[in-house]
Amino acid sequence: MVATPLKQGAFRDSAIAFFCEQIVEQSSWVAIILFAYNRSGAKSAGIYTSAILLFATFLSPLQSRLLERFAPFGAAQAQLTLLAASSLAVSLSLAVRAPALISWAAIVIMLCAETSGPAVLFALLPSTARNTASLAHQNVIFSWIESASLVVGPIVAAVMLGLSKDVESGLMIVTGIGAFMLVISLLLIQPHAKTERREDAHAAVRTIAKSESQPNQTQFTERELIRLSTIRTLMIITLGSYLTIGSLDVLFVSVAGTAGIGTERAGYLAAAYGVGGLVSLLFAKRFVGRSRLVAPLCWFGAAGSATLLAIAFFRTSLAGTIILIAASGATRAIFGAVRRVLVQRSSPAGSMLRVAGLFQVVVTLGYALGALIPWLAGSTVRACVATGLLLPAGLALAASGLRRVDDDATVPVTEIALLSRVTILRSLRPESLEALARQSHNRTYDTGTDIISEGDIGTELFVMVEGSVEVLHQGSRLNTLRRGDVFGEIALVRNQTRSATVTALEESEVLAVPGTAFLELVGMHTGVADAVEGLISQRP
């Protein structure tokens, strides 16, 4: 059976890196808020943290543009390196008792790096997925990781701060351990980055591979992306979602007070919210694996709002409040997984990282503004009502666009990501890759099945998606091919019968590219033609 996502090395290591990044983000944020409070009081701490969030919000698109200079795994490397270095800088500045300005500068850089972290790793997913179903499964796992980090991150911060003699020492320990975790993540990502950038021996392919060091030529600027109806609609919904989450971070404190457990135990409510998300994602695959996702998006958005309105209007026991909060976390987690899949399906070819950067702006802005809602509402009941109505308001505002989202969100992101990593196709512009991806389709072959047979007429080119195959000529083994490798090009380009037999060594999945579409590219792009000739000359 073809491997599930967590059995695939590239995705498994990306998931571990994301988990570490999220724990560092959540734990350091708790410690930084307490550090700001300890240094300058509640009012100034709020001003500091809001200012940093807003600064990071507007810096995020610039970070995305800079990271587009790298291939997907290279971008993840660069982001993790910056985050590890800035975390270490915070820890060292506190250890040597550097001036406050230096410590705050390091904190600002670290938080800005954290804002781009989820966007970069989110944009990496299509490069590790086999197909759209696998991509949906991966999004569920990332949502599960995000929910888990909401529980684990604050606990890590609480333990470290509890073991420290003061808040400054606690932040030093949290960021120091965070830097160590990020270095581990960087080591996990790096081998796949090397694999992604490997070059064939021939000169033509080397020439094409050098283009990876140049900025990607995307079809859309940020302004043009926002003008796309589907992207704009999903941005409105995302803002409503994260305004809600930002409000809940503060609202849990007042709800804990009214529930009679004391504001100092608000963490239990936050944990219940996270646990609800963890449990619900065990069942989320059935929802995010569908071809049409707008209906589940609306259902779970409305259900999450209903739980918050129930807290406002119905007096319940402490157990009832915790159950309602857990239910809110459960619906939010599935809503988030569905939303992510729709964003990926809507991202134009070559623009995934830029789209992810735009949405990270919305996420950070939602957190920053949402935290003001309980204060503006003036009471716990009004705050629950306002927070519960945020997402339905976003869905209502985007209603006209939602009707078209499922029809427009059809970009074959996994196929594009796979084709972009094929050496002979690296010179193609994103629009050409998308056109080729739309004409291609996935096939799965059982162990021992011949995918092509020597002497047959060739009508397709094949790209390995998952598994492994062996290449045989007159019974002699010539080569073994794995993910990203191509075969079948000789018969197409030379207009001859198949020169070898290719047999699946295990259950394997391939992307079949129509021969006519491939030959059209060879005829139109000299870079592709030269690369194909170079590849053929290297065949055994």
GROMACS .gro file of N, CA and C in nm, residues 307-377:
model
  213
  307THR      N    1  -2.159   2.758   1.985
  307THR     CA    2  -2.112   2.720   2.119
  307THR      C    3  -2.078   2.844   2.202
  308LEU      N    4  -2.022   2.947   2.138
  308LEU     CA    5  -1.988   3.069   2.212
  308LEU      C    6  -2.114   3.145   2.251
  309LEU      N    7  -2.214   3.146   2.164
  309LEU     CA    8  -2.341   3.212   2.197
  309LEU      C    9  -2.411   3.138   2.310
  310ALA      N   10  -2.395   3.006   2.313
  310ALA     CA   11  -2.456   2.927   2.421
  310ALA      C   12  -2.394   2.964   2.556
  311ILE      N   13  -2.262   2.988   2.559
  311ILE     CA   14  -2.197   3.030   2.683
  311ILE      C   15  -2.253   3.165   2.730
  312ALA      N   16  -2.284   3.253   2.632
  312ALA     CA   17  -2.333   3.387   2.667
  312ALA      C   18  -2.475   3.384   2.721
  313PHE      N   19  -2.562   3.301   2.662
  313PHE     CA   20  -2.704   3.310   2.692
  313PHE      C   21  -2.755   3.204   2.790
  314PHE      N   22  -2.678   3.099   2.811
  314PHE     CA   23  -2.725   2.992   2.899
  314PHE      C   24  -2.628   2.972   3.014
  315ARG      N   25  -2.679   2.981   3.135
  315ARG     CA   26  -2.595   2.956   3.252
  315ARG      C   27  -2.574   2.805   3.265
  316THR      N   28  -2.449   2.765   3.262
  316THR     CA   29  -2.418   2.622   3.273
  316THR      C   30  -2.321   2.601   3.388
  317SER      N   31  -2.304   2.476   3.424
  317SER     CA   32  -2.206   2.441   3.527
  317SER      C   33  -2.066   2.459   3.469
  318LEU      N   34  -1.966   2.446   3.556
  318LEU     CA   35  -1.828   2.454   3.510
  318LEU      C   36  -1.801   2.346   3.406
  319ALA      N   37  -1.852   2.226   3.432
  319ALA     CA   38  -1.833   2.116   3.336
  319ALA      C   39  -1.898   2.149   3.203
  320GLY      N   40  -2.018   2.209   3.208
  320GLY     CA   41  -2.087   2.246   3.085
  320GLY      C   42  -2.010   2.351   3.007
  321THR      N   43  -1.953   2.448   3.077
  321THR     CA   44  -1.873   2.552   3.011
  321THR      C   45  -1.751   2.491   2.943
  322ILE      N   46  -1.684   2.400   3.012
  322ILE     CA   47  -1.565   2.336   2.955
  322ILE      C   48  -1.603   2.255   2.831
  323ILE      N   49  -1.716   2.185   2.837
  323ILE     CA   50  -1.762   2.106   2.722
  323ILE      C   51  -1.791   2.197   2.602
  324LEU      N   52  -1.858   2.310   2.628
  324LEU     CA   53  -1.888   2.403   2.520
  324LEU      C   54  -1.760   2.461   2.459
  325ILE      N   55  -1.663   2.493   2.543
  325ILE     CA   56  -1.536   2.547   2.493
  325ILE      C   57  -1.462   2.441   2.412
  326ALA      N   58  -1.463   2.317   2.460
  326ALA     CA   59  -1.400   2.209   2.385
  326ALA      C   60  -1.468   2.190   2.250
  327ALA      N   61  -1.601   2.200   2.250
  327ALA     CA   62  -1.676   2.188   2.123
  327ALA      C   63  -1.639   2.301   2.029
  328SER      N   64  -1.621   2.421   2.083
  328SER     CA   65  -1.579   2.534   2.000
  328SER      C   66  -1.442   2.508   1.939
  329GLY      N   67  -1.350   2.453   2.019
  329GLY     CA   68  -1.218   2.419   1.967
  329GLY      C   69  -1.223   2.311   1.862
  330ALA      N   70  -1.315   2.216   1.880
  330ALA     CA   71  -1.329   2.107   1.783
  330ALA      C   72  -1.374   2.158   1.647
  331THR      N   73  -1.478   2.242   1.648
  331THR     CA   74  -1.530   2.294   1.521
  331THR      C   75  -1.430   2.389   1.456
  332ARG      N   76  -1.358   2.468   1.539
  332ARG     CA   77  -1.258   2.560   1.485
  332ARG      C   78  -1.146   2.485   1.414
  333ALA      N   79  -1.104   2.371   1.470
  333ALA     CA   80  -0.994   2.295   1.411
  333ALA      C   81  -1.032   2.241   1.273
  334ILE      N   82  -1.152   2.184   1.261
  334ILE     CA   83  -1.194   2.131   1.131
  334ILE      C   84  -1.216   2.246   1.032
  335PHE      N   85  -1.275   2.355   1.081
  335PHE     CA   86  -1.292   2.473   0.997
  335PHE      C   87  -1.157   2.519   0.942
  336GLY      N   88  -1.055   2.521   1.028
  336GLY     CA   89  -0.922   2.564   0.985
  336GLY      C   90  -0.861   2.471   0.882
  337ALA      N   91  -0.879   2.341   0.899
  337ALA     CA   92  -0.824   2.245   0.802
  337ALA      C   93  -0.891   2.261   0.666
  338VAL      N   94  -1.024   2.276   0.666
  338VAL     CA   95  -1.097   2.296   0.541
  338VAL      C   96  -1.053   2.425   0.473
  339ARG      N   97  -1.038   2.531   0.553
  339ARG     CA   98  -0.997   2.661   0.498
  339ARG      C   99  -0.859   2.652   0.433
  340ARG      N  100  -0.767   2.582   0.498
  340ARG     CA  101  -0.633   2.567   0.442
  340ARG      C  102  -0.635   2.499   0.306
  341VAL      N  103  -0.713   2.391   0.296
  341VAL     CA  104  -0.721   2.319   0.169
  341VAL      C  105  -0.775   2.411   0.059
  342LEU      N  106  -0.876   2.489   0.091
  342LEU     CA  107  -0.932   2.581  -0.008
  342LEU      C  108  -0.830   2.686  -0.051
  343VAL      N  109  -0.751   2.736   0.043
  343VAL     CA  110  -0.649   2.835   0.007
  343VAL      C  111  -0.547   2.773  -0.088
  344GLN      N  112  -0.504   2.651  -0.059
  344GLN     CA  113  -0.407   2.584  -0.147
  344GLN      C  114  -0.466   2.559  -0.285
  345ARG      N  115  -0.591   2.517  -0.290
  345ARG     CA  116  -0.655   2.492  -0.419
  345ARG      C  117  -0.676   2.620  -0.499
  346SER      N  118  -0.675   2.735  -0.431
  346SER     CA  119  -0.703   2.862  -0.497
  346SER      C  120  -0.577   2.937  -0.537
  347SER      N  121  -0.460   2.890  -0.492
  347SER     CA  122  -0.336   2.964  -0.518
  347SER      C  123  -0.289   2.943  -0.660
  348PRO      N  124  -0.272   3.051  -0.738
  348PRO     CA  125  -0.223   3.036  -0.875
  348PRO      C  126  -0.086   2.971  -0.878
  349ALA      N  127  -0.054   2.906  -0.988
  349ALA     CA  128   0.075   2.839  -1.001
  349ALA      C  129   0.189   2.937  -0.977
  350GLY      N  130   0.287   2.893  -0.897
  350GLY     CA  131   0.404   2.975  -0.870
  350GLY      C  132   0.383   3.082  -0.765
  351SER      N  133   0.263   3.090  -0.706
  351SER     CA  134   0.233   3.198  -0.611
  351SER      C  135   0.202   3.148  -0.471
  352MET      N  136   0.228   3.020  -0.444
  352MET     CA  137   0.187   2.962  -0.317
  352MET      C  138   0.247   3.034  -0.197
  353LEU      N  139   0.378   3.061  -0.201
  353LEU     CA  140   0.441   3.125  -0.086
  353LEU      C  141   0.391   3.268  -0.070
  354ARG      N  142   0.369   3.338  -0.180
  354ARG     CA  143   0.319   3.475  -0.171
  354ARG      C  144   0.176   3.476  -0.116
  355VAL      N  145   0.094   3.383  -0.158
  355VAL     CA  146  -0.041   3.371  -0.104
  355VAL      C  147  -0.035   3.340   0.045
  356ALA      N  148   0.052   3.246   0.083
  356ALA     CA  149   0.065   3.210   0.225
  356ALA      C  150   0.109   3.331   0.307
  357GLY      N  151   0.198   3.414   0.252
  357GLY     CA  152   0.240   3.535   0.322
  357GLY      C  153   0.126   3.633   0.342
  358LEU      N  154   0.042   3.648   0.238
  358LEU     CA  155  -0.074   3.737   0.250
  358LEU      C  156  -0.169   3.688   0.360
  359PHE      N  157  -0.193   3.560   0.363
  359PHE     CA  158  -0.285   3.506   0.464
  359PHE      C  159  -0.224   3.515   0.603
  360GLN      N  160  -0.092   3.507   0.613
  360GLN     CA  161  -0.030   3.524   0.744
  360GLN      C  162  -0.047   3.666   0.795
  361VAL      N  163  -0.049   3.764   0.703
  361VAL     CA  164  -0.080   3.902   0.741
  361VAL      C  165  -0.218   3.908   0.804
  362VAL      N  166  -0.315   3.843   0.740
  362VAL     CA  167  -0.452   3.843   0.790
  362VAL      C  168  -0.459   3.774   0.926
  363VAL      N  169  -0.388   3.661   0.940
  363VAL     CA  170  -0.388   3.586   1.066
  363VAL      C  171  -0.334   3.673   1.181
  364THR      N  172  -0.218   3.735   1.159
  364THR     CA  173  -0.156   3.815   1.264
  364THR      C  174  -0.241   3.936   1.297
  365LEU      N  175  -0.298   3.999   1.194
  365LEU     CA  176  -0.384   4.114   1.216
  365LEU      C  177  -0.508   4.073   1.296
  366GLY      N  178  -0.562   3.956   1.264
  366GLY     CA  179  -0.678   3.905   1.338
  366GLY      C  180  -0.647   3.883   1.485
  367TYR      N  181  -0.530   3.823   1.513
  367TYR     CA  182  -0.489   3.805   1.652
  367TYR      C  183  -0.481   3.939   1.725
  368ALA      N  184  -0.415   4.037   1.658
  368ALA     CA  185  -0.390   4.166   1.724
  368ALA      C  186  -0.520   4.240   1.753
  369LEU      N  187  -0.611   4.245   1.654
  369LEU     CA  188  -0.736   4.320   1.671
  369LEU      C  189  -0.837   4.243   1.755
  370GLY      N  190  -0.836   4.110   1.743
  370GLY     CA  191  -0.931   4.029   1.819
  370GLY      C  192  -0.912   4.042   1.969
  371ALA      N  193  -0.786   4.062   2.010
  371ALA     CA  194  -0.758   4.075   2.153
  371ALA      C  195  -0.823   4.199   2.215
  372LEU      N  196  -0.862   4.295   2.131
  372LEU     CA  197  -0.925   4.417   2.182
  372LEU      C  198  -1.075   4.401   2.206
  373ILE      N  199  -1.136   4.297   2.149
  373ILE     CA  200  -1.282   4.283   2.153
  373ILE      C  201  -1.337   4.269   2.294
  374PRO      N  202  -1.282   4.180   2.380
  374PRO     CA  203  -1.336   4.171   2.517
  374PRO      C  204  -1.329   4.303   2.592
  375TRP      N  205  -1.220   4.378   2.572
  375TRP     CA  206  -1.206   4.508   2.639
  375TRP      C  207  -1.310   4.606   2.587
  376LEU      N  208  -1.334   4.608   2.454
  376LEU     CA  209  -1.432   4.700   2.397
  376LEU      C  210  -1.575   4.660   2.434
  377ALA      N  211  -1.599   4.529   2.448
  377ALA     CA  212  -1.734   4.481   2.478
  377ALA      C  213  -1.779   4.522   2.619
   0.00000   0.00000   0.00000
